[in-house]
Amino acid sequence: MGWAIALHGGAGDISHSLPPERRQPREEALRHCLKIGVEALKAQRPPLDVVELVVRELENIPHFNAGKGSVLTSEGTVEMEASIMDGSTMNCGAVSGLTTIVNAISLARLVMEKTPHIYLAFHGAEEFARQQGVETVDSSHFITAENIERLKQAKAANRVQIDYTQPIQNDTKKETSFANGDSQIGTVGCVAVDSHGNLASATSTGGLVNKMVGRIGDTPVIGAGTYADKRCAVSATGKGEAIIRGTVARDVAALMEFKGLSLKEAANCVVHERTPKGTVGLVAVSATGEVVMPFNTTGMFRACATEDGGYSEIAIWPATSKIE
C-alpha cells in the first residue's frame, strides 16, 4: 500500500474538437497541480493538507470554474462554494455564497477546525472569513470577460449551463466565440490517501452559469459532491442537482461498506448505473491506494498518480485517448 492522488477540473460535454489553445492550458494546469500534490505526499504531508493545497492552486487558475475562474449567476455576480473532509476523523467543513474570498477551500477548512459547525454560507461565511484574517478581494476580481460572455450565451438560450455545455449558435448559424466545446469550464476537486491509509477529499466551484442567486449545488453538500471516510475519498463534478439526488459521493462509500464492493465496482455502479447519463464524473481513492476516475459525460479533465508502480495519468476523454 502506498500513497495515491487524483484530481479533476470538471466533467461535461467536452468536444473532441476542443482547440489546442483551450485544451493545452488546462492540461498543463492539471499536470502542475498533480506535481504539487505528489510532492506533498512524498514529503509525508497529511492528505487533508494535500487536498487543500491542490484545490487552492486550482482555484487560482482561471481556466477552471472555481476561485478566479468562477462562472456568473443570473445577476452577473459570483457565488463560490467549497467543502473539505478528513476521512480519519470524518470532520468536515463547507461554505457557500462567497463573493470576496480568494480561496474558498481554505475557508471551508477553517469552518471545520475553528467553529462548532460544518456549514457556513453567504454573509455569515464572509464575516467569519474576515474574523479569521482570510485573504479577500473585491468581487470584481472574479468576474472575467470570458464568463460575462458565457452568461450572455446562457441568457440568450434561456438555460442554466453545467460544466462544459456546448456553445450556443446564433440566428445566423455561426458559432459563438466559445465554440468547440469550450462554453463552460469545470468545477475542481482532489482526493488523496497516504501510505498509512489516511484519506481526504476537497471540492470547489463557482456553480452553474446563469444559476439563480442563492442556488447551492452539490459541491458543499457532504455526501453529495464531497465525502471521505476510512474506506475511500470521493470528489464529484457535473450537474449538482443530479449529484445531490443521488448522494453520489456517499453512495460510493456505502456500496463499499454495505455490499463489499471494490472502489472500482462501487464508483462504476454509481456513475454508470445509478446516475442519469451526461450528469456526473468523479475521482476517488481507497485506503489501499486504488484510484478511479469514472464519468458518464463526454469527458472529464482529470489526473492521477500512485506510489505503487509509479503510475500517472492526465486525460480528458475516455482512457483510449489519454494524454499520458
XYZ file of C-alpha atoms in Angstrom, residues 110-317:
208
model
C -11.404 26.873 8.887
C -15.124 26.224 9.386
C -14.202 22.607 10.134
C -11.396 23.453 12.548
C -12.401 26.752 14.149
C -16.180 26.502 14.627
C -18.612 24.012 16.201
C -20.399 23.878 12.833
C -19.952 22.183 9.470
C -21.512 24.666 7.050
C -21.498 28.481 6.842
C -22.967 30.471 3.963
C -23.335 33.954 2.486
C -22.983 36.884 4.933
C -22.149 34.644 7.879
C -19.365 32.910 5.954
C -17.952 36.211 4.728
C -17.986 37.667 8.242
C -16.277 34.565 9.634
C -13.602 34.896 6.934
C -12.884 38.473 7.995
C -12.630 37.415 11.628
C -10.100 34.732 10.650
C -8.000 37.107 8.552
C -8.646 35.161 5.338
C -7.473 36.851 2.134
C -10.292 38.752 0.432
C -10.577 40.869 -2.704
C -13.253 42.952 -4.362
C -15.764 40.699 -6.084
C -14.803 42.209 -9.450
C -11.565 40.196 -9.171
C -13.520 37.053 -10.049
C -15.509 38.455 -12.973
C -13.726 37.763 -16.259
C -14.639 38.829 -19.798
C -14.994 35.169 -20.775
C -17.511 34.484 -18.040
C -19.507 37.597 -18.910
C -19.752 36.219 -22.462
C -20.735 32.782 -21.171
C -23.535 34.338 -19.138
C -24.787 36.216 -22.205
C -24.897 32.940 -24.135
C -26.802 31.176 -21.399
C -29.314 34.012 -21.057
C -29.823 34.099 -24.827
C -30.707 30.407 -24.744
C -32.721 30.790 -21.514
C -30.853 27.981 -19.820
C -28.622 27.134 -16.908
C -25.372 25.571 -18.129
C -23.486 22.738 -16.452
C -19.748 22.260 -16.843
C -18.577 22.269 -20.469
C -22.023 22.733 -22.011
C -21.761 23.002 -25.791
C -21.897 26.584 -27.097
C -24.969 28.304 -28.437
C -25.318 29.118 -32.108
C -26.891 32.418 -33.063
C -29.571 33.122 -35.631
C -27.087 33.215 -38.486
C -25.873 29.714 -37.520
C -22.358 30.983 -36.870
C -20.579 29.667 -33.821
C -20.062 31.972 -30.894
C -16.612 32.901 -29.644
C -16.674 29.915 -27.258
C -17.084 27.247 -29.898
C -15.717 23.727 -29.962
C -16.939 22.648 -26.557
C -15.467 25.492 -24.522
C -18.586 27.368 -23.454
C -18.067 26.274 -19.855
C -15.250 25.474 -17.503
C -15.087 22.984 -14.703
C -15.546 22.501 -11.010
C -12.318 21.351 -9.323
C -11.604 18.666 -6.766
C -8.894 16.485 -5.259
C -8.726 13.251 -3.262
C -5.657 11.751 -1.610
C -4.514 8.853 0.549
C -1.167 8.489 2.298
C 0.881 5.348 2.850
C -0.905 4.786 6.178
C -4.357 4.723 4.573
C -5.470 8.167 5.770
C -7.894 9.778 3.313
C -9.187 13.264 2.475
C -11.330 14.976 -0.161
C -11.864 18.593 -1.251
C -14.068 20.209 -3.908
C -14.580 23.833 -5.021
C -16.755 25.539 -7.630
C -18.421 28.672 -8.910
C -21.570 26.674 -9.654
C -23.637 26.897 -12.830
C -23.678 29.603 -15.476
C -26.879 31.679 -15.119
C -27.871 29.991 -11.850
C -30.377 31.766 -9.636
C -28.844 33.921 -6.922
C -28.722 31.839 -3.754
C -28.631 28.477 -5.539
C -26.491 25.881 -3.730
C -25.141 22.885 -5.622
C -23.592 19.577 -4.694
C -20.037 20.807 -4.071
C -20.548 21.950 -0.445
C -23.003 19.178 0.401
C -21.169 16.483 2.337
C -22.125 13.104 0.891
C -23.071 14.566 -2.482
C -20.105 16.383 -4.015
C -17.552 15.527 -1.334
C -17.064 12.611 1.044
C -14.284 10.766 2.861
C -14.221 8.011 5.468
C -11.843 5.188 6.379
C -12.588 3.336 3.131
C -12.427 5.957 0.400
C -12.404 9.633 -0.537
C -14.593 10.993 -3.352
C -14.945 14.321 -5.187
C -17.721 14.700 -7.758
C -18.394 17.102 -10.622
C -21.251 17.675 -13.059
C -24.909 18.605 -12.615
C -25.314 19.395 -8.951
C -28.996 18.605 -8.688
C -28.438 15.068 -10.026
C -25.456 14.570 -7.733
C -27.433 15.693 -4.686
C -30.390 13.446 -5.550
C -28.047 10.505 -5.929
C -25.908 11.293 -2.861
C -23.131 10.336 -5.259
C -20.025 10.607 -3.096
C -21.540 8.844 -0.077
C -23.069 6.142 -2.263
C -19.626 5.062 -3.425
C -18.531 4.609 0.183
C -21.831 2.950 1.152
C -21.540 0.345 -1.601
C -18.060 -0.491 -0.351
C -19.217 -0.633 3.267
C -22.510 -2.477 2.977
C -22.135 -4.534 -0.213
C -18.419 -5.221 -0.016
C -17.715 -3.809 -3.482
C -14.270 -2.682 -4.540
C -13.712 1.029 -5.157
C -13.855 0.473 -8.916
C -17.070 -1.548 -8.718
C -18.741 0.954 -6.403
C -17.761 4.031 -8.418
C -18.808 2.459 -11.720
C -22.147 1.423 -10.239
C -22.882 4.940 -9.010
C -21.750 6.716 -12.186
C -22.970 4.323 -14.872
C -25.982 2.625 -13.288
C -27.465 4.954 -10.685
C -26.940 8.443 -12.127
C -28.508 9.825 -15.344
C -26.172 9.792 -18.325
C -24.425 13.079 -19.026
C -24.621 14.382 -15.459
C -21.654 13.234 -13.386
C -17.989 12.388 -13.094
C -15.892 11.712 -10.018
C -12.417 10.975 -8.772
C -11.854 8.629 -5.851
C -9.109 6.826 -3.963
C -9.317 3.964 -1.480
C -7.451 3.343 1.766
C -5.379 0.720 -0.039
C -4.208 3.139 -2.745
C -6.648 2.333 -5.556
C -7.625 5.181 -7.895
C -10.705 5.524 -10.123
C -11.926 8.398 -12.308
C -15.239 7.357 -13.972
C -17.636 9.728 -15.747
C -20.828 9.408 -17.809
C -20.310 12.665 -19.680
C -18.363 13.096 -22.938
C -15.222 13.908 -20.990
C -13.704 14.993 -17.704
C -10.476 16.888 -17.130
C -8.622 14.637 -14.702
C -5.247 13.470 -13.434
C -3.920 10.896 -11.007
C -0.736 9.328 -9.667
C 0.109 6.393 -7.417
C 3.204 5.419 -5.491
C 2.778 1.739 -6.305
C 4.171 1.181 -9.780
C 4.857 4.884 -10.264
C 1.687 5.238 -12.368
C 0.403 8.636 -13.531
C -2.251 9.776 -15.969
C -3.610 13.046 -17.331
C -6.669 12.745 -19.548
C -9.853 14.396 -20.822
C -11.799 11.797 -22.782
